[in-house]
PDB file of C-alpha atoms in Angstrom:
ATOM      1  CA  MET A1166       0.000   0.000   0.000  1.00 69.00           C
ATOM      2  CA  GLN A1167       2.384   2.586  -1.335  1.00 66.00           C
ATOM      3  CA  GLY A1168       2.225   6.054   0.179  1.00 77.00           C
ATOM      4  CA  LEU A1169      -0.082   5.193   3.095  1.00 89.00           C
ATOM      5  CA  GLU A1170       0.691   5.576   6.760  1.00 95.00           C
ATOM      6  CA  PRO A1171       0.258   2.319   8.760  1.00 97.00           C
ATOM      7  CA  ARG A1172      -3.112   3.358  10.251  1.00 97.00           C
ATOM      8  CA  GLU A1173      -4.384   4.402   6.844  1.00 97.00           C
ATOM      9  CA  ALA A1174      -3.269   1.058   5.404  1.00 97.00           C
ATOM     10  CA  VAL A1175      -5.143  -0.822   8.143  1.00 98.00           C
ATOM     11  CA  LEU A1176      -8.324   1.118   7.404  1.00 98.00           C
ATOM     12  CA  GLU A1177      -7.921   0.656   3.653  1.00 97.00           C
ATOM     13  CA  CYS A1178      -7.621  -3.112   4.124  1.00 98.00           C
ATOM     14  CA  ALA A1179     -10.765  -3.110   6.259  1.00 98.00           C
ATOM     15  CA  ALA A1180     -12.673  -1.020   3.706  1.00 98.00           C
ATOM     16  CA  ARG A1181     -11.980  -3.422   0.824  1.00 97.00           C
ATOM     17  CA  ASP A1182     -12.129  -6.597   2.963  1.00 97.00           C
ATOM     18  CA  GLY A1183      -8.593  -7.302   1.807  1.00 96.00           C
ATOM     19  CA  ASP A1184      -5.765  -9.653   2.717  1.00 97.00           C
ATOM     20  CA  ILE A1185      -5.981 -10.055   6.489  1.00 98.00           C
ATOM     21  CA  ALA A1186      -2.253 -10.774   6.744  1.00 98.00           C
ATOM     22  CA  GLU A1187      -1.433  -7.490   5.052  1.00 98.00           C
ATOM     23  CA  GLY A1188      -3.875  -5.629   7.292  1.00 98.00           C
ATOM     24  CA  ALA A1189      -2.555  -7.316  10.425  1.00 98.00           C
ATOM     25  CA  LEU A1190       1.042  -6.541   9.508  1.00 98.00           C
ATOM     26  CA  TRP A1191       0.189  -2.879   8.967  1.00 98.00           C
ATOM     27  CA  LEU A1192      -1.558  -2.992  12.349  1.00 98.00           C
ATOM     28  CA  ALA A1193       1.726  -4.218  13.817  1.00 98.00           C
ATOM     29  CA  ALA A1194       3.587  -1.420  12.013  1.00 98.00           C
ATOM     30  CA  ASP A1195       1.091   1.063  13.485  1.00 98.00           C
ATOM     31  CA  ASP A1196       2.100  -0.023  16.991  1.00 98.00           C
ATOM     32  CA  CYS A1197       5.698  -1.183  16.530  1.00 96.00           C
ATOM     33  CA  PRO A1198       8.092   1.140  14.666  1.00 92.00           C
ATOM     34  CA  GLY A1199      10.415  -0.722  12.334  1.00 95.00           C
ATOM     35  CA  VAL A1200       8.048  -3.510  11.291  1.00 97.00           C
ATOM     36  CA  GLU A1201       8.295  -4.010   7.535  1.00 96.00           C
ATOM     37  CA  PRO A1202       5.143  -5.742   6.239  1.00 97.00           C
ATOM     38  CA  GLU A1203       6.741  -6.696   2.905  1.00 97.00           C
ATOM     39  CA  ARG A1204       9.345  -8.878   4.618  1.00 96.00           C
ATOM     40  CA  TRP A1205       6.693 -10.928   6.385  1.00 98.00           C
ATOM     41  CA  LEU A1206       4.406 -11.074   3.356  1.00 98.00           C
ATOM     42  CA  GLU A1207       7.309 -12.680   1.510  1.00 98.00           C
ATOM     43  CA  ARG A1208       7.542 -15.267   4.301  1.00 98.00           C
ATOM     44  CA  LEU A1209       3.861 -16.079   3.809  1.00 98.00           C
ATOM     45  CA  ASP A1210       4.449 -16.437   0.064  1.00 98.00           C
ATOM     46  CA  GLU A1211       7.269 -18.903   0.811  1.00 98.00           C
ATOM     47  CA  LEU A1212       5.031 -20.958   3.103  1.00 98.00           C
ATOM     48  CA  ALA A1213       2.301 -21.032   0.462  1.00 97.00           C
ATOM     49  CA  GLY A1214       4.840 -22.209  -2.112  1.00 96.00           C
ATOM     50  CA  GLU A1215       5.823 -25.105   0.125  1.00 96.00           C
ATOM     51  CA  LEU A1216       2.163 -25.919   0.690  1.00 96.00           C
ATOM     52  CA  ARG A1217       1.625 -26.133  -3.068  1.00 94.00           C
ATOM     53  CA  SER A1218       4.593 -28.499  -3.272  1.00 95.00           C
ATOM     54  CA  ARG A1219       3.049 -30.711  -0.603  1.00 93.00           C
ATOM     55  CA  CYS A1220      -0.227 -30.792  -2.520  1.00 93.00           C
ATOM     56  CA  GLY A1221       1.604 -32.033  -5.612  1.00 89.00           C
ATOM     57  CA  LEU A1222       0.772 -31.784  -9.288  1.00 81.00           C
ATOM     58  CA  ARG A1223      -2.970 -32.011  -8.692  1.00 83.00           C
ATOM     59  CA  GLY A1224      -2.834 -28.627  -6.941  1.00 85.00           C
ATOM     60  CA  CYS A1225      -4.318 -27.579  -3.606  1.00 90.00           C
ATOM     61  CA  GLY A1226      -7.991 -27.596  -2.792  1.00 88.00           C
ATOM     62  CA  PRO A1227     -10.392 -27.342   0.160  1.00 88.00           C
ATOM     63  CA  ALA A1228      -9.770 -30.987   1.127  1.00 89.00           C
ATOM     64  CA  ASP A1229      -6.136 -30.077   1.854  1.00 90.00           C
ATOM     65  CA  ALA A1230      -6.948 -27.998   4.935  1.00 90.00           C
ATOM     66  CA  PRO A1231      -5.143 -30.457   7.263  1.00 90.00           C
ATOM     67  CA  LEU A1232      -1.996 -29.867   5.203  1.00 92.00           C
ATOM     68  CA  VAL A1233      -2.144 -26.171   6.128  1.00 94.00           C
ATOM     69  CA  GLY A1234      -2.057 -27.026   9.824  1.00 94.00           C
ATOM     70  CA  ALA A1235       0.686 -29.616   9.368  1.00 94.00           C
ATOM     71  CA  LEU A1236       2.864 -27.207   7.385  1.00 95.00           C
ATOM     72  CA  LEU A1237       2.512 -24.415   9.926  1.00 96.00           C
ATOM     73  CA  ARG A1238       3.294 -26.739  12.805  1.00 95.00           C
ATOM     74  CA  ASP A1239       6.362 -28.028  10.948  1.00 95.00           C
ATOM     75  CA  ARG A1240       7.749 -24.709   9.754  1.00 96.00           C
ATOM     76  CA  LEU A1241       6.619 -22.254  12.426  1.00 97.00           C
ATOM     77  CA  ARG A1242       5.857 -24.558  15.357  1.00 96.00           C
ATOM     78  CA  LEU A1243       2.557 -22.686  15.324  1.00 96.00           C
ATOM     79  CA  ARG A1244       0.879 -22.995  18.705  1.00 95.00           C
ATOM     80  CA  GLY A1245      -1.307 -21.128  21.128  1.00 95.00           C
ATOM     81  CA  ALA A1246      -0.036 -18.546  23.586  1.00 95.00           C
ATOM     82  CA  GLY A1247      -1.604 -16.509  26.364  1.00 93.00           C
ATOM     83  CA  GLY A1248      -2.854 -13.048  25.525  1.00 95.00           C
ATOM     84  CA  GLY A1249      -0.882 -11.327  28.276  1.00 97.00           C
ATOM     85  CA  ASP A1250       2.205 -10.975  26.071  1.00 98.00           C
ATOM     86  CA  PRO A1251       1.764  -8.365  23.309  1.00 98.00           C
ATOM     87  CA  ARG A1252       4.013 -10.421  21.022  1.00 98.00           C
ATOM     88  CA  ALA A1253       1.305 -13.110  20.868  1.00 98.00           C
ATOM     89  CA  HIS A1254      -1.001 -10.614  19.117  1.00 98.00           C
ATOM     90  CA  TYR A1255       1.254  -9.232  16.384  1.00 98.00           C
ATOM     91  CA  LEU A1256       1.504 -11.211  13.165  1.00 98.00           C
ATOM     92  CA  HIS A1257       5.206 -10.589  12.564  1.00 98.00           C
ATOM     93  CA  SER A1258       6.017 -11.838  16.076  1.00 98.00           C
ATOM     94  CA  VAL A1259       3.853 -14.943  15.641  1.00 98.00           C
ATOM     95  CA  LEU A1260       5.528 -15.722  12.322  1.00 98.00           C
ATOM     96  CA  ASP A1261       8.895 -15.299  14.043  1.00 97.00           C
ATOM     97  CA  ARG A1262       8.199 -17.110  17.340  1.00 97.00           C
ATOM     98  CA  GLY A1263       5.369 -19.474  16.384  1.00 97.00           C
ATOM     99  CA  ALA A1264       3.340 -18.612  19.481  1.00 97.00           C
ATOM    100  CA  GLY A1265       0.150 -16.600  19.134  1.00 97.00           C
ATOM    101  CA  VAL A1266      -3.397 -16.031  20.235  1.00 97.00           C
ATOM    102  CA  PRO A1267      -6.037 -17.873  18.174  1.00 96.00           C
ATOM    103  CA  ILE A1268      -6.962 -14.958  15.912  1.00 98.00           C
ATOM    104  CA  ALA A1269      -3.314 -14.337  14.954  1.00 98.00           C
ATOM    105  CA  CYS A1270      -2.738 -18.029  14.212  1.00 97.00           C
ATOM    106  CA  SER A1271      -5.966 -18.064  12.212  1.00 97.00           C
ATOM    107  CA  ALA A1272      -4.832 -15.050  10.179  1.00 98.00           C
ATOM    108  CA  ILE A1273      -1.761 -17.046   9.144  1.00 98.00           C
ATOM    109  CA  TRP A1274      -3.929 -20.015   8.125  1.00 97.00           C
ATOM    110  CA  ILE A1275      -6.142 -17.684   6.065  1.00 97.00           C
ATOM    111  CA  ALA A1276      -3.185 -15.967   4.393  1.00 98.00           C
ATOM    112  CA  VAL A1277      -1.260 -19.126   3.520  1.00 97.00           C
ATOM    113  CA  GLY A1278      -4.429 -20.868   2.363  1.00 96.00           C
ATOM    114  CA  ALA A1279      -5.419 -17.984   0.097  1.00 95.00           C
ATOM    115  CA  ARG A1280      -1.972 -17.907  -1.507  1.00 96.00           C
ATOM    116  CA  ALA A1281      -2.253 -21.634  -2.250  1.00 95.00           C
ATOM    117  CA  GLU A1282      -5.859 -21.319  -3.498  1.00 93.00           C
ATOM    118  CA  ILE A1283      -7.383 -22.999  -0.451  1.00 94.00           C
ATOM    119  CA  PRO A1284     -10.339 -20.868   0.668  1.00 94.00           C
ATOM    120  CA  VAL A1285      -9.954 -20.400   4.432  1.00 96.00           C
ATOM    121  CA  GLU A1286     -12.242 -18.003   6.294  1.00 97.00           C
ATOM    122  CA  GLY A1287     -12.201 -16.760   9.867  1.00 97.00           C
ATOM    123  CA  VAL A1288     -15.019 -17.365  12.346  1.00 96.00           C
ATOM    124  CA  ASN A1289     -15.514 -14.993  15.292  1.00 93.00           C
ATOM    125  CA  LEU A1290     -16.671 -17.403  18.002  1.00 92.00           C
ATOM    126  CA  PRO A1291     -17.504 -15.927  21.418  1.00 89.00           C
ATOM    127  CA  GLY A1292     -14.234 -15.962  23.361  1.00 90.00           C
ATOM    128  CA  HIS A1293     -12.300 -17.845  20.692  1.00 92.00           C
ATOM    129  CA  PHE A1294     -11.415 -17.679  17.012  1.00 95.00           C
ATOM    130  CA  VAL A1295     -11.380 -20.546  14.512  1.00 95.00           C
ATOM    131  CA  VAL A1296     -11.289 -21.016  10.742  1.00 96.00           C
ATOM    132  CA  ARG A1297     -13.618 -22.722   8.281  1.00 95.00           C
ATOM    133  CA  VAL A1298     -12.573 -24.639   5.177  1.00 94.00           C
ATOM    134  CA  ASN A1299     -15.120 -26.357   2.951  1.00 90.00           C
ATOM    135  CA  GLY A1300     -17.733 -26.274   5.716  1.00 91.00           C
ATOM    136  CA  HIS A1301     -15.416 -27.735   8.373  1.00 91.00           C
ATOM    137  CA  LEU A1302     -14.193 -25.723  11.356  1.00 93.00           C
ATOM    138  CA  PHE A1303     -10.628 -25.956  12.683  1.00 94.00           C
ATOM    139  CA  ASP A1304      -9.006 -24.674  15.869  1.00 94.00           C
ATOM    140  CA  THR A1305      -5.703 -23.281  14.618  1.00 94.00           C
ATOM    141  CA  VAL A1306      -3.986 -23.554  18.009  1.00 92.00           C
ATOM    142  CA  ALA A1307      -4.936 -27.207  18.507  1.00 85.00           C
ATOM    143  CA  SER A1308      -4.335 -30.463  16.665  1.00 70.00           C
ATOM    144  CA  GLY A1309      -5.758 -29.290  13.356  1.00 71.00           C
ATOM    145  CA  GLU A1310      -8.557 -31.870  13.348  1.00 77.00           C
ATOM    146  CA  PRO A1311     -12.049 -30.722  12.232  1.00 87.00           C
ATOM    147  CA  LEU A1312     -14.351 -29.630  15.048  1.00 88.00           C
ATOM    148  CA  ASP A1313     -17.870 -30.936  15.551  1.00 86.00           C
ATOM    149  CA  GLU A1314     -20.684 -29.049  17.304  1.00 84.00           C
ATOM    150  CA  GLU A1315     -19.821 -30.466  20.721  1.00 86.00           C
ATOM    151  CA  ASP A1316     -16.184 -29.420  20.264  1.00 86.00           C
ATOM    152  CA  LEU A1317     -17.335 -25.896  19.462  1.00 86.00           C
ATOM    153  CA  LYS A1318     -19.572 -25.689  22.509  1.00 85.00           C
ATOM    154  CA  ARG A1319     -16.726 -26.895  24.721  1.00 87.00           C
ATOM    155  CA  LEU A1320     -14.403 -24.282  23.207  1.00 87.00           C
ATOM    156  CA  VAL A1321     -16.850 -21.458  23.841  1.00 87.00           C
ATOM    157  CA  THR A1322     -17.656 -22.662  27.358  1.00 87.00           C
ATOM    158  CA  SER A1323     -13.956 -22.961  28.187  1.00 85.00           C
ATOM    159  CA  SER A1324     -13.193 -19.506  26.787  1.00 85.00           C
ATOM    160  CA  THR A1325     -16.161 -17.579  28.196  1.00 85.00           C
ATOM    161  CA  GLY A1326     -17.011 -19.554  31.338  1.00 84.00           C
ATOM    162  CA  LYS A1327     -20.631 -19.739  30.150  1.00 85.00           C
ATOM    163  CA  GLU A1328     -22.218 -23.003  29.119  1.00 82.00           C
ATOM    164  CA  ILE A1329     -24.248 -22.759  25.914  1.00 81.00           C
ATOM    165  CA  GLU A1330     -26.962 -24.947  24.422  1.00 78.00           C
ATOM    166  CA  HIS A1331     -26.165 -24.142  20.801  1.00 81.00           C
ATOM    167  CA  LEU A1332     -24.440 -21.552  18.640  1.00 83.00           C
ATOM    168  CA  GLU A1333     -26.496 -19.042  16.696  1.00 85.00           C
ATOM    169  CA  PRO A1334     -25.794 -18.691  12.951  1.00 86.00           C
ATOM    170  CA  ALA A1335     -24.379 -15.194  13.528  1.00 88.00           C
ATOM    171  CA  GLN A1336     -21.819 -16.665  15.928  1.00 86.00           C
ATOM    172  CA  VAL A1337     -20.342 -18.911  13.244  1.00 89.00           C
ATOM    173  CA  ALA A1338     -20.592 -16.453  10.345  1.00 93.00           C
ATOM    174  CA  ARG A1339     -17.545 -15.451   8.304  1.00 96.00           C
ATOM    175  CA  ALA A1340     -15.449 -12.724   9.905  1.00 97.00           C
ATOM    176  CA  SER A1341     -14.478  -9.938   7.522  1.00 98.00           C
ATOM    177  CA  ALA A1342     -11.075  -8.278   7.542  1.00 98.00           C
ATOM    178  CA  ARG A1343     -12.646  -5.370   9.435  1.00 98.00           C
ATOM    179  CA  ASP A1344     -14.094  -7.768  12.030  1.00 98.00           C
ATOM    180  CA  MET A1345     -10.696  -9.393  12.528  1.00 98.00           C
ATOM    181  CA  LEU A1346      -8.687  -6.164  12.674  1.00 98.00           C
ATOM    182  CA  ALA A1347     -11.134  -4.724  15.199  1.00 98.00           C
ATOM    183  CA  ARG A1348     -10.967  -7.854  17.363  1.00 98.00           C
ATOM    184  CA  MET A1349      -7.163  -7.809  17.198  1.00 98.00           C
ATOM    185  CA  SER A1350      -7.217  -4.180  18.314  1.00 98.00           C
ATOM    186  CA  ARG A1351      -9.613  -4.890  21.200  1.00 98.00           C
ATOM    187  CA  ASN A1352      -7.378  -7.728  22.335  1.00 98.00           C
ATOM    188  CA  LEU A1353      -4.379  -5.387  22.307  1.00 98.00           C
ATOM    189  CA  ARG A1354      -6.334  -2.708  24.167  1.00 98.00           C
ATOM    190  CA  ARG A1355      -7.047  -5.214  26.940  1.00 98.00           C
ATOM    191  CA  CYS A1356      -3.486  -6.571  26.893  1.00 98.00           C
ATOM    192  CA  TYR A1357      -1.843  -3.169  27.214  1.00 98.00           C
ATOM    193  CA  THR A1358      -4.379  -1.994  29.795  1.00 98.00           C
ATOM    194  CA  SER A1359      -3.580  -4.992  31.987  1.00 98.00           C
ATOM    195  CA  LEU A1360       0.132  -4.144  31.625  1.00 98.00           C
ATOM    196  CA  GLU A1361      -0.612  -0.455  32.371  1.00 97.00           C
ATOM    197  CA  CYS A1362       1.022   0.526  29.076  1.00 98.00           C
ATOM    198  CA  TRP A1363      -1.432   3.372  28.706  1.00 98.00           C
ATOM    199  CA  ASP A1364      -0.189   5.009  25.511  1.00 97.00           C
ATOM    200  CA  GLN A1365      -0.232   1.679  23.666  1.00 98.00           C
ATOM    201  CA  ALA A1366      -3.662   0.851  25.100  1.00 98.00           C
ATOM    202  CA  LEU A1367      -4.988   4.191  23.869  1.00 98.00           C
ATOM    203  CA  ARG A1368      -3.466   3.672  20.427  1.00 98.00           C
ATOM    204  CA  ALA A1369      -5.346   0.366  20.179  1.00 98.00           C
ATOM    205  CA  ALA A1370      -8.552   2.012  21.462  1.00 98.00           C
ATOM    206  CA  ASP A1371      -8.250   4.797  18.863  1.00 98.00           C
ATOM    207  CA  ARG A1372      -7.853   2.154  16.162  1.00 98.00           C
ATOM    208  CA  CYS A1373     -10.981   0.377  17.436  1.00 98.00           C
ATOM    209  CA  VAL A1374     -12.967   3.602  17.031  1.00 98.00           C
ATOM    210  CA  ASP A1375     -11.497   4.199  13.571  1.00 98.00           C
ATOM    211  CA  LEU A1376     -12.390   0.658  12.465  1.00 98.00           C
ATOM    212  CA  VAL A1377     -15.806   0.400  14.127  1.00 98.00           C
ATOM    213  CA  PRO A1378     -17.105   3.883  15.029  1.00 96.00           C
ATOM    214  CA  THR A1379     -19.926   2.636  17.239  1.00 96.00           C
ATOM    215  CA  PRO A1380     -21.172   4.019  20.570  1.00 96.00           C
ATOM    216  CA  GLY A1381     -19.717   0.996  22.384  1.00 96.00           C
ATOM    217  CA  GLU A1382     -16.199   1.648  21.099  1.00 98.00           C
ATOM    218  CA  ARG A1383     -16.467   5.319  22.127  1.00 97.00           C
ATOM    219  CA  ARG A1384     -17.619   4.221  25.589  1.00 98.00           C
ATOM    220  CA  ASP A1385     -14.716   1.802  25.990  1.00 98.00           C
ATOM    221  CA  ARG A1386     -12.192   4.418  24.899  1.00 98.00           C
ATOM    222  CA  GLY A1387     -13.798   6.914  27.256  1.00 98.00           C
ATOM    223  CA  LEU A1388     -13.423   4.561  30.210  1.00 98.00           C
ATOM    224  CA  LEU A1389      -9.780   4.019  29.297  1.00 98.00           C
ATOM    225  CA  LEU A1390      -9.201   7.786  29.057  1.00 98.00           C
ATOM    226  CA  TRP A1391     -10.801   8.156  32.497  1.00 97.00           C
ATOM    227  CA  ARG A1392      -8.319   5.662  33.933  1.00 96.00           C
ATOM    228  CA  MET A1393      -5.532   7.658  32.299  1.00 97.00           C
ATOM    229  CA  GLY A1394      -6.727  10.866  33.959  1.00 96.00           C
ATOM    230  CA  ARG A1395      -7.670  12.520  30.672  1.00 97.00           C
ATOM    231  CA  VAL A1396     -10.988  13.808  31.932  1.00 97.00           C
ATOM    232  CA  VAL A1397     -12.052  16.151  29.117  1.00 97.00           C
ATOM    233  CA  ALA A1398     -11.476  13.541  26.406  1.00 98.00           C
ATOM    234  CA  ALA A1399     -13.124  10.846  28.554  1.00 98.00           C
ATOM    235  CA  LEU A1400     -16.229  12.974  29.077  1.00 97.00           C
ATOM    236  CA  SER A1401     -16.458  13.657  25.336  1.00 97.00           C
ATOM    237  CA  ASP A1402     -16.505   9.922  24.575  1.00 98.00           C
ATOM    238  CA  ILE A1403     -18.939   9.032  27.375  1.00 98.00           C
ATOM    239  CA  ASN A1404     -21.307  11.829  26.307  1.00 97.00           C
ATOM    240  CA  ALA A1405     -21.101  10.609  22.707  1.00 97.00           C
ATOM    241  CA  TYR A1406     -22.036   7.143  23.917  1.00 97.00           C
ATOM    242  CA  LEU A1407     -25.019   8.435  25.894  1.00 96.00           C
ATOM    243  CA  ASP A1408     -26.179  10.527  22.913  1.00 96.00           C
ATOM    244  CA  GLU A1409     -25.962   7.659  20.407  1.00 94.00           C
ATOM    245  CA  ALA A1410     -26.714   4.471  22.375  1.00 91.00           C
ATOM    246  CA  PRO A1411     -30.315   3.227  22.658  1.00 90.00           C
ATOM    247  CA  GLU A1412     -32.287   4.364  25.694  1.00 89.00           C
ATOM    248  CA  THR A1413     -32.679   0.707  26.640  1.00 89.00           C
ATOM    249  CA  CYS A1414     -28.941  -0.047  26.848  1.00 91.00           C
ATOM    250  CA  SER A1415     -28.181  -1.940  30.049  1.00 93.00           C
ATOM    251  CA  ASP A1416     -25.385   0.336  31.239  1.00 95.00           C
ATOM    252  CA  ARG A1417     -27.024   3.716  30.620  1.00 94.00           C
ATOM    253  CA  THR A1418     -27.469   4.398  34.344  1.00 94.00           C
ATOM    254  CA  ALA A1419     -23.863   3.471  35.103  1.00 96.00           C
ATOM    255  CA  MET A1420     -22.505   5.576  32.236  1.00 97.00           C
ATOM    256  CA  THR A1421     -24.685   8.530  33.232  1.00 96.00           C
ATOM    257  CA  GLU A1422     -23.130   8.323  36.703  1.00 97.00           C
ATOM    258  CA  VAL A1423     -19.641   8.209  35.151  1.00 97.00           C
ATOM    259  CA  ALA A1424     -20.409  11.310  33.090  1.00 97.00           C
ATOM    260  CA  GLY A1425     -21.644  13.076  36.243  1.00 96.00           C
ATOM    261  CA  ARG A1426     -18.449  12.231  38.114  1.00 96.00           C
ATOM    262  CA  LEU A1427     -16.323  13.477  35.216  1.00 96.00           C
ATOM    263  CA  ARG A1428     -18.267  16.776  35.037  1.00 95.00           C
ATOM    264  CA  ALA A1429     -17.941  17.209  38.801  1.00 95.00           C
ATOM    265  CA  PHE A1430     -14.177  16.718  38.536  1.00 92.00           C
ATOM    266  CA  LEU A1431     -13.989  19.467  35.894  1.00 90.00           C
ATOM    267  CA  ASN A1432     -16.051  21.844  38.023  1.00 84.00           C
TER     268      ASN A1432
END
């Protein structure tokens, strides 16, 4: 994306529902000076070339999804990692270290699959992220075997702590590049907040608002700004939330109280 700043490149990828690996690498460049997306895109091209070799003369197809997992385990030692380490969220770090959160590992599956003409799509499960190939779902930080409905329910229960009867169609729908980049940014906002890296947390929160300019994202950024002591900016976001959110929203009373406390502080 010649001539674009990293944030602009992230938003451009989201707008055209483009290559998630490219978008995620520009996201990393937005946060981490010195990251060169082209270098890591070349690494993905190399992995896809090896995948095509493994498929043989017949070429790759949807039935070769297990080969994607096997290749990435062989070449990257791709595996799950806890979300408390920022490196587990950034695609260049996961390609380098092999350890990542599910959505980062899934982005690599999607990118390598696409380059080898295997259609892999992301699925935004509650509390977890998986991929779908030819109607079959795969957990990219596990064994690489297809998941059945009971596997999915166990995954969601384990990740959220809430037992579910069944998954709604919207919960297993394809995740767009915008969906994935926003979820990556929310994960980083939480990660950096827990580490009290406030500037990095705010950068991720700003990106969330840029990607998904909804009342909820403004509220979450406002609460972060409040924790940072930036009262005027926090009040602006909380007021925007109260102006735009439905009257029936469950936290309206709590957010109205927050706005009152912020105004009192300014007075």
